[in-house]
Amino acid sequence: MNFQQDELTLQVAQTAKDFADKFIRPHVMEWDESQQFPLEVYKELGKLGMMGVLVPEAYGGAGLSYFEYNVILQEISKVCGSVGLSVAAHNSLCTGHILSFGNEEQKKKYLPKLATCEWLGAWGLTEANTGSDAGNMQLTAIKDGDEWILNGTKNWITHGKSGDVAVVICRTGTPRTKDNSTAFIVERGTPGFAGGKKENKLGMRASETAEMIFDNCRIPDSSRMGEVGEGFKHSMKVLDGGRISIAALSLGIAKGAYEAAVKYSKERYQFDQPIANFQGVSFKLADMATEIAAADLLIHQACDLKIKGLPMTKESAMAKYYASEIAVKVSTEAVQVFGGNGYSKDFPVEKFYRDSKLCTIGEGTSEVQKLVISREVLRP
């Protein structure tokens, strides 16, 4: 692995940082308090190529690598985890699924609109009673001539109401079998497809999370991705890459909390000196810096393997597991460094604290990551 970031990666990181400072930072708490989904921000990010980071230029994307994708997510999430989450979900899940498993006709139809964020993407796997148990999904797709009829509900879907197009995983076979599901592309406005309840969340409040409801929703067979029964297998591969994005999101939140804590510790005086001088505080900062560095290396390793096309299921799970857990730990310690002020919405770390927890749950809980890692470690 080459640990030196090249000029392109550095330029992309600076562009993302400048954008976040100018267009996101002034509105962070306003969006959080009101749960406003700032769609216009994603349209602007689309103009910069940051909503189609991994999409080849031939399909209207930026044609960048996972190294650039990693730094984009980190720089945005250092300012607002909600925006980082939506950027990750759009790029890795909906767009990433079509890029990896769509046919040429589907790629030409959808990728240019997704890459520029003319269309916002959603991806539906989770249901109310099938979180980690995704193989037991209840949303069905039944073949009727040259069409499929979809019935059921997906829950906890990023952009479930606002997404213009969704990749939806539907059961087409026996529950909990390896070939029980199939992926379909469904456009907003299709009869029988509607957004449902929007979740009122602890954190990530400016990232829309909602139900997607299918009531006798008819779609043509041309909307099917891959062969019948391949949906779950393909979803797991999509999640391998998606876990890198959640790891980068987590690391951005951790870095944002850490940088705020360092700055505050130098400015806050107690007993006639900055609290950074006290060992109790300085040792917290030392631990935070070390854990951030370790997470950075795990993510870099996963990105390197992904770019080279090598197996990276274990490494992406490790990166996601560790980075998400240290995001919670670092943001918790940042609140402690701020003391009473850390508990106030007038200071930034309480939001990092709230946002961080989702990272240990979304795209596979920490427990699921341990399951994935242990299976890979124990593989004959």
mmCIF file of C-alpha atoms in Angstrom:
data_model
loop_
_atom_site.group_PDB
_atom_site.id
_atom_site.type_symbol
_atom_site.label_atom_id
_atom_site.label_comp_id
_atom_site.label_asym_id
_atom_site.label_seq_id
_atom_site.Cartn_x
_atom_site.Cartn_y
_atom_site.Cartn_z
ATOM 1 C CA MET A 1 0.000 0.000 0.000
ATOM 2 C CA ASN A 2 1.078 3.537 -0.741
ATOM 3 C CA PHE A 3 0.287 5.730 2.262
ATOM 4 C CA GLN A 4 1.124 8.966 0.468
ATOM 5 C CA GLN A 5 -1.949 10.733 -0.905
ATOM 6 C CA ASP A 6 -1.426 11.846 -4.482
ATOM 7 C CA GLU A 7 -2.141 15.345 -5.758
ATOM 8 C CA LEU A 8 -5.587 14.416 -7.095
ATOM 9 C CA THR A 9 -6.742 12.981 -3.761
ATOM 10 C CA LEU A 10 -5.483 16.055 -1.915
ATOM 11 C CA GLN A 11 -7.256 18.387 -4.362
ATOM 12 C CA VAL A 12 -10.516 16.460 -4.053
ATOM 13 C CA ALA A 13 -10.265 16.539 -0.257
ATOM 14 C CA GLN A 14 -9.707 20.312 -0.294
ATOM 15 C CA THR A 15 -12.662 20.843 -2.627
ATOM 16 C CA ALA A 16 -14.914 18.797 -0.333
ATOM 17 C CA LYS A 17 -13.635 20.683 2.724
ATOM 18 C CA ASP A 18 -14.207 24.079 1.117
ATOM 19 C CA PHE A 19 -17.716 23.097 0.054
ATOM 20 C CA ALA A 20 -18.601 21.792 3.516
ATOM 21 C CA ASP A 21 -17.285 24.918 5.226
ATOM 22 C CA LYS A 22 -19.159 27.271 2.889
ATOM 23 C CA PHE A 23 -22.457 25.538 2.160
ATOM 24 C CA ILE A 24 -23.020 23.089 5.037
ATOM 25 C CA ARG A 25 -21.438 24.403 8.248
ATOM 26 C CA PRO A 26 -23.603 27.553 8.537
ATOM 27 C CA HIS A 27 -26.800 25.459 8.484
ATOM 28 C CA VAL A 28 -25.872 22.347 10.458
ATOM 29 C CA MET A 29 -27.916 22.987 13.595
ATOM 30 C CA GLU A 30 -30.813 24.576 11.709
ATOM 31 C CA TRP A 31 -31.203 21.431 9.573
ATOM 32 C CA ASP A 32 -30.719 19.166 12.579
ATOM 33 C CA GLU A 33 -33.309 20.904 14.743
ATOM 34 C CA SER A 34 -35.940 21.057 12.006
ATOM 35 C CA GLN A 35 -35.045 17.687 10.446
ATOM 36 C CA GLN A 36 -34.810 19.514 7.130
ATOM 37 C CA PHE A 37 -33.512 17.425 4.242
ATOM 38 C CA PRO A 38 -31.367 19.884 2.234
ATOM 39 C CA LEU A 39 -31.901 18.487 -1.257
ATOM 40 C CA GLU A 40 -30.324 21.561 -2.854
ATOM 41 C CA VAL A 41 -26.986 20.681 -1.235
ATOM 42 C CA TYR A 42 -26.887 17.334 -3.028
ATOM 43 C CA LYS A 43 -27.719 18.995 -6.330
ATOM 44 C CA GLU A 44 -24.671 21.239 -5.840
ATOM 45 C CA LEU A 45 -22.519 18.277 -4.823
ATOM 46 C CA GLY A 46 -23.705 16.581 -8.006
ATOM 47 C CA LYS A 47 -22.271 19.446 -10.049
ATOM 48 C CA LEU A 48 -18.904 18.774 -8.404
ATOM 49 C CA GLY A 49 -19.044 15.058 -9.235
ATOM 50 C CA MET A 50 -19.433 14.046 -5.599
ATOM 51 C CA MET A 51 -22.715 12.210 -6.126
ATOM 52 C CA GLY A 52 -21.166 10.015 -8.790
ATOM 53 C CA VAL A 53 -17.679 9.645 -7.401
ATOM 54 C CA LEU A 54 -17.073 6.067 -8.581
ATOM 55 C CA VAL A 55 -19.156 6.231 -11.764
ATOM 56 C CA PRO A 56 -16.982 6.175 -14.910
ATOM 57 C CA GLU A 57 -16.888 9.320 -17.011
ATOM 58 C CA ALA A 58 -18.565 7.410 -19.846
ATOM 59 C CA TYR A 59 -21.742 7.374 -17.730
ATOM 60 C CA GLY A 60 -21.446 10.981 -16.603
ATOM 61 C CA GLY A 61 -19.588 10.348 -13.362
ATOM 62 C CA ALA A 62 -16.345 11.630 -11.867
ATOM 63 C CA GLY A 63 -14.487 8.366 -12.506
ATOM 64 C CA LEU A 64 -12.551 8.617 -9.248
ATOM 65 C CA SER A 65 -11.315 5.860 -6.933
ATOM 66 C CA TYR A 66 -12.177 4.734 -3.433
ATOM 67 C CA PHE A 67 -9.308 6.843 -2.101
ATOM 68 C CA GLU A 68 -11.029 10.026 -3.324
ATOM 69 C CA TYR A 69 -14.417 8.728 -2.185
ATOM 70 C CA ASN A 70 -12.971 8.137 1.286
ATOM 71 C CA VAL A 71 -11.646 11.687 1.689
ATOM 72 C CA ILE A 72 -14.850 13.255 0.324
ATOM 73 C CA LEU A 73 -16.940 11.458 2.929
ATOM 74 C CA GLN A 74 -14.508 12.297 5.706
ATOM 75 C CA GLU A 75 -14.373 16.018 4.933
ATOM 76 C CA ILE A 76 -18.155 16.339 4.653
ATOM 77 C CA SER A 77 -18.798 14.251 7.781
ATOM 78 C CA LYS A 78 -16.328 16.296 9.827
ATOM 79 C CA VAL A 79 -18.881 19.083 9.402
ATOM 80 C CA CYS A 80 -22.193 17.175 9.242
ATOM 81 C CA GLY A 81 -22.734 13.445 9.585
ATOM 82 C CA SER A 82 -26.228 13.721 8.107
ATOM 83 C CA VAL A 83 -24.981 15.047 4.785
ATOM 84 C CA GLY A 84 -22.164 12.510 4.798
ATOM 85 C CA LEU A 85 -24.650 9.689 5.336
ATOM 86 C CA SER A 86 -26.827 10.738 2.407
ATOM 87 C CA VAL A 87 -23.808 11.110 0.121
ATOM 88 C CA ALA A 88 -22.651 7.626 1.146
ATOM 89 C CA ALA A 89 -26.056 6.002 0.631
ATOM 90 C CA HIS A 90 -26.558 7.588 -2.779
ATOM 91 C CA ASN A 91 -23.078 6.681 -4.057
ATOM 92 C CA SER A 92 -22.484 3.250 -2.543
ATOM 93 C CA LEU A 93 -25.932 1.689 -2.457
ATOM 94 C CA CYS A 94 -28.340 2.781 -5.177
ATOM 95 C CA THR A 95 -25.760 4.056 -7.674
ATOM 96 C CA GLY A 96 -23.219 1.405 -6.689
ATOM 97 C CA HIS A 97 -25.698 -1.447 -7.157
ATOM 98 C CA ILE A 98 -26.645 -0.328 -10.662
ATOM 99 C CA LEU A 99 -22.997 0.269 -11.548
ATOM 100 C CA SER A 100 -21.990 -3.213 -10.373
ATOM 101 C CA PHE A 101 -24.944 -5.334 -11.487
ATOM 102 C CA GLY A 102 -27.075 -3.358 -13.935
ATOM 103 C CA ASN A 103 -27.042 -4.243 -17.614
ATOM 104 C CA GLU A 104 -25.758 -1.776 -20.186
ATOM 105 C CA GLU A 105 -29.216 -0.395 -20.927
ATOM 106 C CA GLN A 106 -29.879 0.210 -17.212
ATOM 107 C CA LYS A 107 -26.500 1.846 -16.710
ATOM 108 C CA LYS A 108 -27.003 4.232 -19.620
ATOM 109 C CA LYS A 109 -30.503 5.119 -18.434
ATOM 110 C CA TYR A 110 -29.875 5.688 -14.737
ATOM 111 C CA LEU A 111 -26.199 6.367 -14.017
ATOM 112 C CA PRO A 112 -25.922 9.769 -15.760
ATOM 113 C CA LYS A 113 -28.923 11.092 -13.803
ATOM 114 C CA LEU A 114 -27.690 9.633 -10.523
ATOM 115 C CA ALA A 115 -24.078 10.761 -11.000
ATOM 116 C CA THR A 116 -25.144 14.405 -11.362
ATOM 117 C CA CYS A 117 -27.923 14.076 -8.745
ATOM 118 C CA GLU A 118 -30.520 15.042 -11.292
ATOM 119 C CA TRP A 119 -32.087 12.002 -9.646
ATOM 120 C CA LEU A 120 -31.529 11.123 -5.993
ATOM 121 C CA GLY A 121 -31.129 7.415 -5.251
ATOM 122 C CA ALA A 122 -32.516 5.110 -2.558
ATOM 123 C CA TRP A 123 -31.760 1.460 -1.784
ATOM 124 C CA GLY A 124 -34.181 -0.869 -0.042
ATOM 125 C CA LEU A 125 -33.158 -4.010 1.818
ATOM 126 C CA THR A 126 -34.253 -3.473 5.450
ATOM 127 C CA GLU A 127 -37.787 -4.193 6.646
ATOM 128 C CA ALA A 128 -39.532 -3.722 9.986
ATOM 129 C CA ASN A 129 -38.981 -7.334 11.044
ATOM 130 C CA THR A 130 -35.888 -8.102 8.988
ATOM 131 C CA GLY A 131 -32.924 -5.954 9.939
ATOM 132 C CA SER A 132 -29.942 -8.247 10.340
ATOM 133 C CA ASP A 133 -32.232 -11.119 9.258
ATOM 134 C CA ALA A 134 -32.492 -9.747 5.726
ATOM 135 C CA GLY A 135 -32.905 -13.220 4.225
ATOM 136 C CA ASN A 136 -36.383 -13.368 5.770
ATOM 137 C CA MET A 137 -37.717 -10.304 3.927
ATOM 138 C CA GLN A 138 -41.467 -10.155 3.344
ATOM 139 C CA LEU A 139 -41.715 -7.712 0.421
ATOM 140 C CA THR A 140 -42.546 -9.973 -2.511
ATOM 141 C CA ALA A 141 -42.238 -9.716 -6.263
ATOM 142 C CA ILE A 142 -44.499 -12.095 -8.183
ATOM 143 C CA LYS A 143 -44.079 -12.628 -11.930
ATOM 144 C CA ASP A 144 -47.150 -11.882 -14.048
ATOM 145 C CA GLY A 145 -46.383 -12.261 -17.733
ATOM 146 C CA ASP A 146 -43.726 -9.697 -18.644
ATOM 147 C CA GLU A 147 -44.287 -7.782 -15.410
ATOM 148 C CA TRP A 148 -43.611 -8.150 -11.702
ATOM 149 C CA ILE A 149 -46.066 -7.190 -8.963
ATOM 150 C CA LEU A 150 -44.454 -5.817 -5.780
ATOM 151 C CA ASN A 151 -46.220 -5.881 -2.423
ATOM 152 C CA GLY A 152 -44.800 -4.968 0.985
ATOM 153 C CA THR A 153 -42.838 -2.301 2.821
ATOM 154 C CA LYS A 154 -39.200 -1.386 3.270
ATOM 155 C CA ASN A 155 -38.174 0.509 6.414
ATOM 156 C CA TRP A 156 -35.284 2.718 7.513
ATOM 157 C CA ILE A 157 -34.527 3.673 3.928
ATOM 158 C CA THR A 158 -32.317 6.677 3.296
ATOM 159 C CA HIS A 159 -34.224 8.926 0.857
ATOM 160 C CA GLY A 160 -37.294 6.693 1.142
ATOM 161 C CA LYS A 161 -39.594 9.655 0.404
ATOM 162 C CA SER A 162 -37.406 11.958 -1.683
ATOM 163 C CA GLY A 163 -35.490 9.467 -3.806
ATOM 164 C CA ASP A 164 -36.304 9.637 -7.514
ATOM 165 C CA VAL A 165 -35.276 6.054 -8.142
ATOM 166 C CA ALA A 166 -34.830 3.089 -5.821
ATOM 167 C CA VAL A 167 -33.097 -0.252 -6.041
ATOM 168 C CA VAL A 168 -35.346 -2.628 -4.123
ATOM 169 C CA ILE A 169 -34.531 -6.169 -3.011
ATOM 170 C CA CYS A 170 -37.668 -8.335 -3.136
ATOM 171 C CA ARG A 171 -38.347 -11.918 -2.146
ATOM 172 C CA THR A 172 -38.911 -14.100 -5.185
ATOM 173 C CA GLY A 173 -38.277 -17.460 -3.506
ATOM 174 C CA THR A 174 -38.320 -19.328 -0.210
ATOM 175 C CA PRO A 175 -37.299 -17.268 2.873
ATOM 176 C CA ARG A 176 -33.727 -17.660 4.185
ATOM 177 C CA THR A 177 -32.426 -19.459 1.105
ATOM 178 C CA LYS A 178 -29.434 -18.136 -0.818
ATOM 179 C CA ASP A 179 -31.446 -17.595 -3.999
ATOM 180 C CA ASN A 180 -34.611 -16.182 -2.434
ATOM 181 C CA SER A 181 -34.500 -12.585 -3.673
ATOM 182 C CA THR A 182 -34.114 -10.410 -6.742
ATOM 183 C CA ALA A 183 -33.212 -6.739 -7.223
ATOM 184 C CA PHE A 184 -35.416 -4.328 -9.146
ATOM 185 C CA ILE A 185 -35.135 -0.668 -10.149
ATOM 186 C CA VAL A 186 -38.302 1.297 -9.380
ATOM 187 C CA GLU A 187 -38.852 4.919 -10.372
ATOM 188 C CA ARG A 188 -40.751 7.391 -8.226
ATOM 189 C CA GLY A 189 -44.168 7.989 -9.702
ATOM 190 C CA THR A 190 -44.715 4.349 -10.575
ATOM 191 C CA PRO A 191 -48.312 3.504 -9.572
ATOM 192 C CA GLY A 192 -48.371 1.604 -6.295
ATOM 193 C CA PHE A 193 -45.019 2.970 -5.076
ATOM 194 C CA ALA A 194 -45.116 5.602 -2.325
ATOM 195 C CA GLY A 195 -43.088 7.003 0.543
ATOM 196 C CA GLY A 196 -44.352 6.320 4.059
ATOM 197 C CA LYS A 197 -43.492 7.304 7.606
ATOM 198 C CA LYS A 198 -40.404 9.451 8.119
ATOM 199 C CA GLU A 199 -38.406 8.402 11.184
ATOM 200 C CA ASN A 200 -37.840 10.878 14.038
ATOM 201 C CA LYS A 201 -34.250 10.008 14.890
ATOM 202 C CA LEU A 202 -31.758 10.608 17.692
ATOM 203 C CA GLY A 203 -29.081 11.750 15.263
ATOM 204 C CA MET A 204 -28.476 12.100 11.512
ATOM 205 C CA ARG A 205 -31.671 14.143 11.612
ATOM 206 C CA ALA A 206 -31.046 16.030 8.368
ATOM 207 C CA SER A 207 -30.674 12.766 6.438
ATOM 208 C CA GLU A 208 -34.108 11.539 5.420
ATOM 209 C CA THR A 209 -34.979 8.041 6.662
ATOM 210 C CA ALA A 210 -38.409 6.723 5.699
ATOM 211 C CA GLU A 211 -40.579 3.819 4.614
ATOM 212 C CA MET A 212 -41.075 2.768 1.014
ATOM 213 C CA ILE A 213 -44.493 1.205 0.429
ATOM 214 C CA PHE A 214 -45.408 -1.053 -2.490
ATOM 215 C CA ASP A 215 -49.078 -1.821 -3.074
ATOM 216 C CA ASN A 216 -49.645 -3.931 -6.189
ATOM 217 C CA CYS A 217 -46.830 -1.987 -7.816
ATOM 218 C CA ARG A 218 -46.348 -3.257 -11.368
ATOM 219 C CA ILE A 219 -42.983 -2.916 -13.058
ATOM 220 C CA PRO A 220 -41.662 -4.409 -16.315
ATOM 221 C CA ASP A 221 -39.198 -7.284 -16.342
ATOM 222 C CA SER A 222 -36.696 -4.840 -17.854
ATOM 223 C CA SER A 223 -36.492 -3.285 -14.369
ATOM 224 C CA ARG A 224 -35.005 -6.483 -12.968
ATOM 225 C CA MET A 225 -31.251 -6.465 -12.246
ATOM 226 C CA GLY A 226 -29.380 -9.699 -12.697
ATOM 227 C CA GLU A 227 -30.951 -13.114 -12.767
ATOM 228 C CA VAL A 228 -33.893 -14.098 -10.622
ATOM 229 C CA GLY A 229 -32.579 -15.186 -7.211
ATOM 230 C CA GLU A 230 -29.317 -13.220 -7.313
ATOM 231 C CA GLY A 231 -30.551 -10.216 -5.311
ATOM 232 C CA PHE A 232 -29.298 -11.176 -1.871
ATOM 233 C CA LYS A 233 -25.894 -12.317 -3.144
ATOM 234 C CA HIS A 234 -25.438 -9.068 -5.042
ATOM 235 C CA SER A 235 -26.636 -7.026 -2.044
ATOM 236 C CA MET A 236 -23.939 -8.543 0.154
ATOM 237 C CA LYS A 237 -21.306 -7.515 -2.387
ATOM 238 C CA VAL A 238 -22.762 -4.001 -2.538
ATOM 239 C CA LEU A 239 -22.588 -3.847 1.257
ATOM 240 C CA ASP A 240 -18.896 -4.807 1.191
ATOM 241 C CA GLY A 241 -18.193 -1.526 -0.588
ATOM 242 C CA GLY A 242 -20.853 0.302 1.407
ATOM 243 C CA ARG A 243 -19.121 -0.616 4.635
ATOM 244 C CA ILE A 244 -16.068 1.307 3.497
ATOM 245 C CA SER A 245 -18.248 4.370 3.038
ATOM 246 C CA ILE A 246 -19.764 4.034 6.524
ATOM 247 C CA ALA A 247 -16.254 3.602 7.919
ATOM 248 C CA ALA A 248 -15.222 6.848 6.194
ATOM 249 C CA LEU A 249 -18.366 8.554 7.487
ATOM 250 C CA SER A 250 -17.542 7.312 11.008
ATOM 251 C CA LEU A 251 -13.970 8.516 10.767
ATOM 252 C CA GLY A 252 -15.095 11.942 9.600
ATOM 253 C CA ILE A 253 -17.390 12.244 12.630
ATOM 254 C CA ALA A 254 -14.558 11.109 14.916
ATOM 255 C CA LYS A 255 -12.143 13.609 13.393
ATOM 256 C CA GLY A 256 -14.678 16.421 13.697
ATOM 257 C CA ALA A 257 -15.239 15.653 17.376
ATOM 258 C CA TYR A 258 -11.507 15.268 18.048
ATOM 259 C CA GLU A 259 -10.557 18.530 16.335
ATOM 260 C CA ALA A 260 -13.253 20.373 18.269
ATOM 261 C CA ALA A 261 -11.965 18.867 21.530
ATOM 262 C CA VAL A 262 -8.350 19.822 20.816
ATOM 263 C CA LYS A 263 -9.336 23.396 19.994
ATOM 264 C CA TYR A 264 -11.529 23.728 23.068
ATOM 265 C CA SER A 265 -8.905 22.222 25.376
ATOM 266 C CA LYS A 266 -6.475 24.970 24.358
ATOM 267 C CA GLU A 267 -9.028 27.748 24.835
ATOM 268 C CA ARG A 268 -10.786 26.629 28.022
ATOM 269 C CA TYR A 269 -8.960 27.830 31.163
ATOM 270 C CA GLN A 270 -9.300 26.335 34.616
ATOM 271 C CA PHE A 271 -6.957 27.011 37.537
ATOM 272 C CA ASP A 272 -5.224 29.718 35.451
ATOM 273 C CA GLN A 273 -4.177 27.433 32.608
ATOM 274 C CA PRO A 274 -5.681 25.719 29.540
ATOM 275 C CA ILE A 275 -7.257 22.379 30.380
ATOM 276 C CA ALA A 276 -5.034 20.792 27.707
ATOM 277 C CA ASN A 277 -2.238 21.052 30.281
ATOM 278 C CA PHE A 278 -3.981 18.585 32.581
ATOM 279 C CA GLN A 279 -3.037 14.968 32.142
ATOM 280 C CA GLY A 280 -6.634 13.802 32.433
ATOM 281 C CA VAL A 281 -7.503 15.788 29.312
ATOM 282 C CA SER A 282 -4.270 15.343 27.365
ATOM 283 C CA PHE A 283 -4.395 11.556 27.760
ATOM 284 C CA LYS A 284 -7.945 11.541 26.380
ATOM 285 C CA LEU A 285 -6.697 13.426 23.342
ATOM 286 C CA ALA A 286 -3.790 10.995 22.955
ATOM 287 C CA ASP A 287 -6.164 8.023 22.948
ATOM 288 C CA MET A 288 -8.477 9.731 20.481
ATOM 289 C CA ALA A 289 -5.635 10.547 18.092
ATOM 290 C CA THR A 290 -4.304 6.983 18.215
ATOM 291 C CA GLU A 291 -7.702 5.391 17.586
ATOM 292 C CA ILE A 292 -8.381 7.749 14.686
ATOM 293 C CA ALA A 293 -5.017 6.852 13.136
ATOM 294 C CA ALA A 294 -5.748 3.127 13.476
ATOM 295 C CA ALA A 295 -9.184 3.507 11.858
ATOM 296 C CA ASP A 296 -7.629 5.522 9.044
ATOM 297 C CA LEU A 297 -5.206 2.690 8.280
ATOM 298 C CA LEU A 298 -7.952 0.044 8.271
ATOM 299 C CA ILE A 299 -10.005 2.117 5.844
ATOM 300 C CA HIS A 300 -6.979 2.753 3.637
ATOM 301 C CA GLN A 301 -6.311 -0.988 3.512
ATOM 302 C CA ALA A 302 -9.913 -1.766 2.517
ATOM 303 C CA CYS A 303 -9.851 0.939 -0.167
ATOM 304 C CA ASP A 304 -6.591 -0.420 -1.560
ATOM 305 C CA LEU A 305 -7.989 -3.949 -1.853
ATOM 306 C CA LYS A 306 -11.231 -2.684 -3.394
ATOM 307 C CA ILE A 307 -9.370 -0.680 -6.035
ATOM 308 C CA LYS A 308 -7.213 -3.703 -6.904
ATOM 309 C CA GLY A 309 -10.272 -5.938 -7.219
ATOM 310 C CA LEU A 310 -9.053 -8.248 -4.468
ATOM 311 C CA PRO A 311 -11.222 -9.937 -1.808
ATOM 312 C CA MET A 312 -11.968 -7.428 0.952
ATOM 313 C CA THR A 313 -15.022 -8.715 2.836
ATOM 314 C CA LYS A 314 -13.046 -9.135 6.055
ATOM 315 C CA GLU A 315 -11.136 -5.895 5.694
ATOM 316 C CA SER A 316 -14.200 -3.765 4.920
ATOM 317 C CA ALA A 317 -16.033 -5.296 7.892
ATOM 318 C CA MET A 318 -13.034 -4.601 10.134
ATOM 319 C CA ALA A 319 -12.846 -0.999 8.940
ATOM 320 C CA LYS A 320 -16.565 -0.430 9.431
ATOM 321 C CA TYR A 321 -16.652 -2.136 12.833
ATOM 322 C CA TYR A 322 -13.631 -0.361 14.281
ATOM 323 C CA ALA A 323 -14.248 3.079 12.774
ATOM 324 C CA SER A 324 -17.898 3.161 13.866
ATOM 325 C CA GLU A 325 -17.063 2.102 17.406
ATOM 326 C CA ILE A 326 -14.293 4.680 17.771
ATOM 327 C CA ALA A 327 -16.625 7.348 16.356
ATOM 328 C CA VAL A 328 -18.868 6.707 19.358
ATOM 329 C CA LYS A 329 -15.927 6.552 21.757
ATOM 330 C CA VAL A 330 -14.176 9.662 20.449
ATOM 331 C CA SER A 331 -17.358 11.747 20.368
ATOM 332 C CA THR A 332 -18.195 10.600 23.899
ATOM 333 C CA GLU A 333 -14.770 11.664 25.139
ATOM 334 C CA ALA A 334 -15.092 14.953 23.258
ATOM 335 C CA VAL A 335 -18.277 15.713 25.174
ATOM 336 C CA GLN A 336 -16.353 14.941 28.378
ATOM 337 C CA VAL A 337 -13.560 17.332 27.407
ATOM 338 C CA PHE A 338 -16.143 20.061 26.883
ATOM 339 C CA GLY A 339 -17.725 19.281 30.249
ATOM 340 C CA GLY A 340 -21.076 20.979 30.767
ATOM 341 C CA ASN A 341 -20.693 22.851 27.491
ATOM 342 C CA GLY A 342 -20.465 19.532 25.705
ATOM 343 C CA TYR A 343 -24.041 18.839 26.712
ATOM 344 C CA SER A 344 -25.234 22.062 25.102
ATOM 345 C CA LYS A 345 -26.401 22.521 21.524
ATOM 346 C CA ASP A 346 -24.416 25.764 21.470
ATOM 347 C CA PHE A 347 -21.275 23.655 21.022
ATOM 348 C CA PRO A 348 -20.602 21.138 18.230
ATOM 349 C CA VAL A 349 -19.739 17.917 20.021
ATOM 350 C CA GLU A 350 -23.218 16.962 21.235
ATOM 351 C CA LYS A 351 -24.249 16.524 17.589
ATOM 352 C CA PHE A 352 -21.200 14.405 16.780
ATOM 353 C CA TYR A 353 -22.162 12.322 19.816
ATOM 354 C CA ARG A 354 -25.732 11.812 18.585
ATOM 355 C CA ASP A 355 -24.766 11.197 14.967
ATOM 356 C CA SER A 356 -22.048 8.675 15.775
ATOM 357 C CA LYS A 357 -24.338 5.976 17.152
ATOM 358 C CA LEU A 358 -26.032 5.295 13.837
ATOM 359 C CA CYS A 359 -22.659 4.265 12.404
ATOM 360 C CA THR A 360 -22.588 1.177 14.665
ATOM 361 C CA ILE A 361 -26.031 0.147 13.378
ATOM 362 C CA GLY A 362 -26.474 1.088 9.721
ATOM 363 C CA GLU A 363 -25.287 -1.223 6.914
ATOM 364 C CA GLY A 364 -24.775 -4.021 9.411
ATOM 365 C CA THR A 365 -24.511 -3.660 13.178
ATOM 366 C CA SER A 366 -21.204 -4.062 14.988
ATOM 367 C CA GLU A 367 -22.382 -7.542 15.964
ATOM 368 C CA VAL A 368 -22.956 -8.438 12.314
ATOM 369 C CA GLN A 369 -19.496 -7.116 11.439
ATOM 370 C CA LYS A 370 -18.013 -9.416 14.087
ATOM 371 C CA LEU A 371 -19.951 -12.288 12.548
ATOM 372 C CA VAL A 372 -18.586 -11.468 9.091
ATOM 373 C CA ILE A 373 -15.032 -11.099 10.397
ATOM 374 C CA SER A 374 -15.127 -14.316 12.439
ATOM 375 C CA ARG A 375 -16.469 -16.295 9.470
ATOM 376 C CA GLU A 376 -13.632 -15.024 7.304
ATOM 377 C CA VAL A 377 -11.042 -15.695 10.000
ATOM 378 C CA LEU A 378 -12.324 -19.241 10.541
ATOM 379 C CA ARG A 379 -12.789 -20.051 6.856
ATOM 380 C CA PRO A 380 -10.935 -23.310 5.973
#
